[in-house]
Coordinates of C-alpha atoms in Angstrom, one line a residue:
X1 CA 127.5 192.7 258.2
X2 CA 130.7 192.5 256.3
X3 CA 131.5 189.1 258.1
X4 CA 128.2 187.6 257.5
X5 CA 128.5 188.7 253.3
X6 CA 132.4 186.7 253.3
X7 CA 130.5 183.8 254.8
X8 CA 127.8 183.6 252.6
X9 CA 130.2 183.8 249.7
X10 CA 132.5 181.2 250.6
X11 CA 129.6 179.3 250.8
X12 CA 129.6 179.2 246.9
X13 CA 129.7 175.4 246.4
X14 CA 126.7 175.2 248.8
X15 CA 124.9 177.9 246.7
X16 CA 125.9 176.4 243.3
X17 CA 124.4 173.0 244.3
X18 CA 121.4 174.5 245.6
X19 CA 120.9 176.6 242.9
X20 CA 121.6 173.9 239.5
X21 CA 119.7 171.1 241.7
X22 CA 116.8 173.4 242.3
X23 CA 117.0 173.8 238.0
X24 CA 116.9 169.7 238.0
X25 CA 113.9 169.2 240.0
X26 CA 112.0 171.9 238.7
X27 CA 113.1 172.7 235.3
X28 CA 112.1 176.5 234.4
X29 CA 112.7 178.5 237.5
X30 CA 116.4 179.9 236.1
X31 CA 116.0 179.5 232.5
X32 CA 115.0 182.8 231.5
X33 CA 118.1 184.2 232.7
X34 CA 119.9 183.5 229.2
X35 CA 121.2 185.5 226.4
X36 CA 122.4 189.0 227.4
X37 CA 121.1 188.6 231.4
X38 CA 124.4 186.1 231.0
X39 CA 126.7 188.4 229.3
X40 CA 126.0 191.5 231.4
X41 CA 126.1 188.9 234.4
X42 CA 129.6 188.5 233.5
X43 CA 130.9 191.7 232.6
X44 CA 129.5 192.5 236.5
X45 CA 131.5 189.8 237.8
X46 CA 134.4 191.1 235.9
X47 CA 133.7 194.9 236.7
X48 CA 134.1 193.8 240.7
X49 CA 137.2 191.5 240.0
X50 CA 138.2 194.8 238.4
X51 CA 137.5 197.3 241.9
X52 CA 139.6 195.1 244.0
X53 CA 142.4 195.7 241.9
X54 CA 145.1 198.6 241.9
X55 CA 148.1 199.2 239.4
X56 CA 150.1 198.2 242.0
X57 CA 148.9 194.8 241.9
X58 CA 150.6 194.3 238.4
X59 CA 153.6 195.8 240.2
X60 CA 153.8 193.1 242.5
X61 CA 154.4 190.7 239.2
X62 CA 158.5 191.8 239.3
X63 CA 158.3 190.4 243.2
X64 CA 157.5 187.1 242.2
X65 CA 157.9 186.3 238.5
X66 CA 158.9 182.6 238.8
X67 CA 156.0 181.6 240.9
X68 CA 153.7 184.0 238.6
X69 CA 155.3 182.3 235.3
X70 CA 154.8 178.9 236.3
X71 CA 150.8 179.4 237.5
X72 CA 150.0 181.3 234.0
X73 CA 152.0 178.6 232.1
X74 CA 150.6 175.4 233.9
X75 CA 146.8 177.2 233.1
X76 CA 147.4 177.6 229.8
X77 CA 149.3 174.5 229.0
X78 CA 147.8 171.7 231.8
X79 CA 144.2 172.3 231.4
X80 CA 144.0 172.7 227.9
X81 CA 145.7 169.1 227.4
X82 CA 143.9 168.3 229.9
X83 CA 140.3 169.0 228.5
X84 CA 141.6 167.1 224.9
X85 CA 142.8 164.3 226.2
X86 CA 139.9 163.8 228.6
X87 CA 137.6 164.5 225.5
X88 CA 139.6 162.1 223.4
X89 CA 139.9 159.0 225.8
X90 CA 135.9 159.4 227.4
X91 CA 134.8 159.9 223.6
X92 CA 132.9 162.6 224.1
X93 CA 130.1 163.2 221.7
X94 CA 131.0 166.7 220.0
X95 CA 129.0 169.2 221.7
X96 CA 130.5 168.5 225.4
X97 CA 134.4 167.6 223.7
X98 CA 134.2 171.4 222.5
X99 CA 132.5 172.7 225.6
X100 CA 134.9 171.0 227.7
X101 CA 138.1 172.0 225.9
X102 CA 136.4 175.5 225.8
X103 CA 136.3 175.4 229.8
X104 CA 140.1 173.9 230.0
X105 CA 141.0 176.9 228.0
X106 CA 139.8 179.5 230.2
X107 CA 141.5 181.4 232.6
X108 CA 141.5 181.1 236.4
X109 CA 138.3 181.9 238.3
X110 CA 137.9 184.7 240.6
X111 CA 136.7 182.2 243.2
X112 CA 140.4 180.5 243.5
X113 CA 141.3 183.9 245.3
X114 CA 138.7 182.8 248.3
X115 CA 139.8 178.9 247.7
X116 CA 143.1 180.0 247.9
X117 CA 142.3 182.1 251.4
X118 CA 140.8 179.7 253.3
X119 CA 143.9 176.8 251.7
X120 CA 145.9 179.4 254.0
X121 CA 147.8 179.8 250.6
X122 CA 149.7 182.9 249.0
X123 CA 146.7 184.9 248.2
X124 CA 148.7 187.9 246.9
X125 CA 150.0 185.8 244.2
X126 CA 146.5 184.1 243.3
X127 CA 145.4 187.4 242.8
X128 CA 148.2 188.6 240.7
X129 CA 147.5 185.0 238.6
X130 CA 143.9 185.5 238.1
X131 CA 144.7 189.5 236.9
X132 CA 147.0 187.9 234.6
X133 CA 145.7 185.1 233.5
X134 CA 142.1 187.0 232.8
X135 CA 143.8 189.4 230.7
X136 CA 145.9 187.2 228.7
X137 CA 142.4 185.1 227.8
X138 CA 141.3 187.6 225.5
X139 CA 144.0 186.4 223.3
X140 CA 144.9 182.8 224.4
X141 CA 141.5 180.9 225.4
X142 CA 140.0 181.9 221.3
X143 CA 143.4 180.8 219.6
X144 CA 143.7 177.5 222.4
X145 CA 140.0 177.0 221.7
X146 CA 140.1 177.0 218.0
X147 CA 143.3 175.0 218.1
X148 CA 142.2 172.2 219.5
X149 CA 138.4 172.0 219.4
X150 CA 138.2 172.7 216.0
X151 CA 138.4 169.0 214.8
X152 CA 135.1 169.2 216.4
X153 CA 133.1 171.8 215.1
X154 CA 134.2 175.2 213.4
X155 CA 135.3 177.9 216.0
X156 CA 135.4 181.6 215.6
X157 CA 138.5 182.9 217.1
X158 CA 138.3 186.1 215.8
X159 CA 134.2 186.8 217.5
X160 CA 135.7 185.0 220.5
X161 CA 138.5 187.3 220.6
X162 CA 135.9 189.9 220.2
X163 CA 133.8 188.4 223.2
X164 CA 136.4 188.1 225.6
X165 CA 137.5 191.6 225.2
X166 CA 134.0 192.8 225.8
X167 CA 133.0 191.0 228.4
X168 CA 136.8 190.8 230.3
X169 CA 139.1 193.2 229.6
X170 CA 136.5 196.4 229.4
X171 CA 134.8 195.8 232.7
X172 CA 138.4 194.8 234.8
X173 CA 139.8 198.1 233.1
X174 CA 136.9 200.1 234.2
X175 CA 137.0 198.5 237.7
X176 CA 140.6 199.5 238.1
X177 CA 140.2 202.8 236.8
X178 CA 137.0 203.6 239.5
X179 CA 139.3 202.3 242.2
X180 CA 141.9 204.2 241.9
X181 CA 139.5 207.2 240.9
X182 CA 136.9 207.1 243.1
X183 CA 138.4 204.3 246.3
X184 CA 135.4 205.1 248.2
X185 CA 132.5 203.9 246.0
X186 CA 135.0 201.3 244.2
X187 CA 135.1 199.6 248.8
X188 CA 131.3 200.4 249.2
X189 CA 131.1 197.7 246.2
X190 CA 133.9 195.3 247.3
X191 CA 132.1 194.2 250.5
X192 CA 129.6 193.0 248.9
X193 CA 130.9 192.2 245.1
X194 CA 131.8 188.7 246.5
X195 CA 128.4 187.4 247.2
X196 CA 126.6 189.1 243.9
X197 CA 129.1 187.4 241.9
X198 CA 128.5 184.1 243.6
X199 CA 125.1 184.2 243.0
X200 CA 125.0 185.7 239.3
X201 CA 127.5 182.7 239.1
X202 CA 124.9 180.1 240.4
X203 CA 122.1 181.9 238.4
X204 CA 124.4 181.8 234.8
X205 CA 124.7 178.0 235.8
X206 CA 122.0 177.0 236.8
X207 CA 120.3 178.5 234.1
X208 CA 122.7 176.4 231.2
X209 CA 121.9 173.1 233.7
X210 CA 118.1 174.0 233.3
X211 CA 118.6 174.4 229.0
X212 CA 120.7 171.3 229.0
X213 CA 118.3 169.4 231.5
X214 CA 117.3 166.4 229.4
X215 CA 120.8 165.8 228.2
X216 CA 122.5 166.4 231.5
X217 CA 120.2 163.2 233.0
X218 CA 121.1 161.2 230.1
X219 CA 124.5 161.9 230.1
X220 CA 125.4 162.7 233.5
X221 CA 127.6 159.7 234.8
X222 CA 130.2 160.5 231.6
X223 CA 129.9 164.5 232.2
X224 CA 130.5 164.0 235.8
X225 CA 133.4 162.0 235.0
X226 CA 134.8 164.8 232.5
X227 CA 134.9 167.4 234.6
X228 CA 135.9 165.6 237.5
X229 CA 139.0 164.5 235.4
X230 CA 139.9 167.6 234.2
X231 CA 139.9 169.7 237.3
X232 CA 141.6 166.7 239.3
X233 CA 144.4 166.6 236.9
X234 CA 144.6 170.8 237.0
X235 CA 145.2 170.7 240.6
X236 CA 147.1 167.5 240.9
X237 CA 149.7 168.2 238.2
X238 CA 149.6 172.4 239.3
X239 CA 150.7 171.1 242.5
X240 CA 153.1 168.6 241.3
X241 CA 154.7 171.4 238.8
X242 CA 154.9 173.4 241.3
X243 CA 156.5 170.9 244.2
X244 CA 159.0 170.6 241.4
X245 CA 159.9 173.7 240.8
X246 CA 160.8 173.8 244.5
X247 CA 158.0 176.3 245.6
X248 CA 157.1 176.3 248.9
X249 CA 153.9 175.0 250.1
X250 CA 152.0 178.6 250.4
X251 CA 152.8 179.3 246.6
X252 CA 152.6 175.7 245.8
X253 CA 149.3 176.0 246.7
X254 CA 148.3 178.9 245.4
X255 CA 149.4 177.8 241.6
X256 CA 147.9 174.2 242.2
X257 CA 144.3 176.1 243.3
X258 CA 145.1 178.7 240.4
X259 CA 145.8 175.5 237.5
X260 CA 142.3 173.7 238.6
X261 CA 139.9 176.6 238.8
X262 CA 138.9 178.3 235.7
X263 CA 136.6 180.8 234.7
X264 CA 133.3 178.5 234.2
X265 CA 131.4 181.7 233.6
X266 CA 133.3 183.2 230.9
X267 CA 133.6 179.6 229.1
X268 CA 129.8 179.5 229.2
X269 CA 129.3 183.2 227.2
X270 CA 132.0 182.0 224.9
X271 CA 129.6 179.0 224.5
X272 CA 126.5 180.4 224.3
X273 CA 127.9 183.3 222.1
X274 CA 129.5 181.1 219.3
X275 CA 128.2 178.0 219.3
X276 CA 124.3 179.0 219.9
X277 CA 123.6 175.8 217.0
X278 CA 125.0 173.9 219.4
X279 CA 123.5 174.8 222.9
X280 CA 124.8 171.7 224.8
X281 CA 128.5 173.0 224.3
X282 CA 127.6 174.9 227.2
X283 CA 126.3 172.4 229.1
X284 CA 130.1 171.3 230.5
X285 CA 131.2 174.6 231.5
X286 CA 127.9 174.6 234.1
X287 CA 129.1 171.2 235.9
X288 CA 132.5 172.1 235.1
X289 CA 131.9 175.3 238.2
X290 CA 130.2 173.1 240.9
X291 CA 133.1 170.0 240.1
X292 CA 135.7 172.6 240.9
X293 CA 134.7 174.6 243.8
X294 CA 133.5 171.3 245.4
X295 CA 136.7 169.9 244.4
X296 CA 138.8 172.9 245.7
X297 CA 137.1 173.7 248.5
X298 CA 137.7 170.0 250.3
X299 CA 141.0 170.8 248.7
X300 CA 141.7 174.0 250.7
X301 CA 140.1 172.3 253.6
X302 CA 142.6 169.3 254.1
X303 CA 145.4 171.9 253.2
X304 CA 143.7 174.3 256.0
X305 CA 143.5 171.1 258.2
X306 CA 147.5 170.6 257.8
X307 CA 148.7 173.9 258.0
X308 CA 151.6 175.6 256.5
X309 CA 155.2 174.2 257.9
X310 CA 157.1 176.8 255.8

């Protein structure tokens, strides 16, 4: 059983396809999964990211700082230049510039952990990256957000940073604290956390695709291209950064996978939560989450494909 569930979930670009193309064809059969279905959607996600971690996870930040560093760096400095410049030179109409920089300022997803697995990467320290980075976000991604979309439209930082500590840091605390309190129901959960968050993640995005349907048709070659851009430059230049740095392939990996994977989910909330006058802002962070897991899942398999020399 437990094999068949990691299966299914690694299947998430599959599912995510299947899922937002289902919305295109028939527009209505996800929609009503909006407003707080999305928000408590992703304070689930982040409740399980939370039950597979332990304090000694954040321990195992002094083992490896550099590599650490340089991953939570390069996601908070290489995606968010990332998502201007690529705003700035495909002269993106307002509502997808903001939306796109919102998604360049999130943190790492929890689905570079799998990518990262099946890469035959340094999972350990994509873990440790994701627990970091999603932490840090509560801060970083409203300030980022509001310092460079807000030539765009205005930005809340302060409700953002309000947001993201509701819907992040609450939930991974409370996972952490049932896993070390109660380990038995916190591993009942973790064999099958993976799947439920790949499909709450295919329902909040196919639910945004099915909102945004008209303008996703009329506007699909140029959002395509956006988030193609902007998650092929995070893990081409977290790779190169890394290569560097002279880490070896395993970590070099991992902080390459860690750079161009972000949290779609949580940019889509921020979205939906703060710019609800301007629904399509949420629009990019949907195709932003099948561009990268399609992206970093042919990714891992070439890498897979090659092995690990060191």
């Amino acid at each position: 059983m437990n094999f068949l569930l990691a299966r299914s979930a690694n299947l998430f670009p599959v599912w995510l396809l299947i899922f937002c193309g289902l919305e295109l064809v028939e527009s209505g059969i996800f929609t009503w999964f909006s407003g707080q279905w999305i928000v408590g959607a992703l304070m689930l996600i982040m409740l399980g990211m939370g039950l597979t971690l332990e304090p000694a996870d954040f321990r195992a930040v002094a083992k490896m700082p550099g590599a650490v560093l340089a991953g939570f760096i390069g996601q908070y400095t290489i995606m968010p230049i990332a998502g201007w410049t690529t705003a700035k030179m495909l002269g993106l109409p307002s509502d997808f510039a903001v939306g796109l920089i919102l998604v360049a300022c999130a943190p790492g997803g929890t689905a570079s952990n799998v990518v990262t697995y099946i890469a035959r990467a340094n999972v350990a320290l994509s873990v440790v990256m994701t627990s970091c980075a999603t932490l840090a976000a509560v801060v970083v991604t409203p300030w980022l957000t509001q310092l460079l979309a807000g030539a765009y439209l205005p930005v809340d930082g302060w409700g953002m940073f309000l947001t993201t500590l509701q819907v992040v840091l609450g939930p991974v605390a409370l996972g952490v604290f049932l896993n070390r309190r109660l380990p038995r129901v916190a591993a009942s959960f973790v064999n099958w956390g993976p799947l439920v968050s790949v499909v709450l993640i295919c329902m909040i995005c196919a639910s945004i695709v099915g909102q945004g349907r008209e303008a996703i048709l009329q506007h699909i070659g140029v959002l395509a291209l956006a988030v193609g851009m902007l998650h092929g430059f995070g893990f081409f230049l977290g790779w190169l950064a890394a290569w560097a740095l002279g880490f070896k392939p395993p970590e070099a990996r991992a902080i390459s996978i860690e750079v161009g994977m972000q949290n779609s989910g949580l940019a889509a909330v921020l979205a939906k939560a703060h710019f609800a006058a301007n629904p399509l802002t949420a629009v990019p962070a949907a195709l932003s989450s099948v561009a990268h897991s399609l992206i970093g899942s042919c990714l891992a398999a070439y890498w897979r494909a090659r092995g690990v020399r060191n």
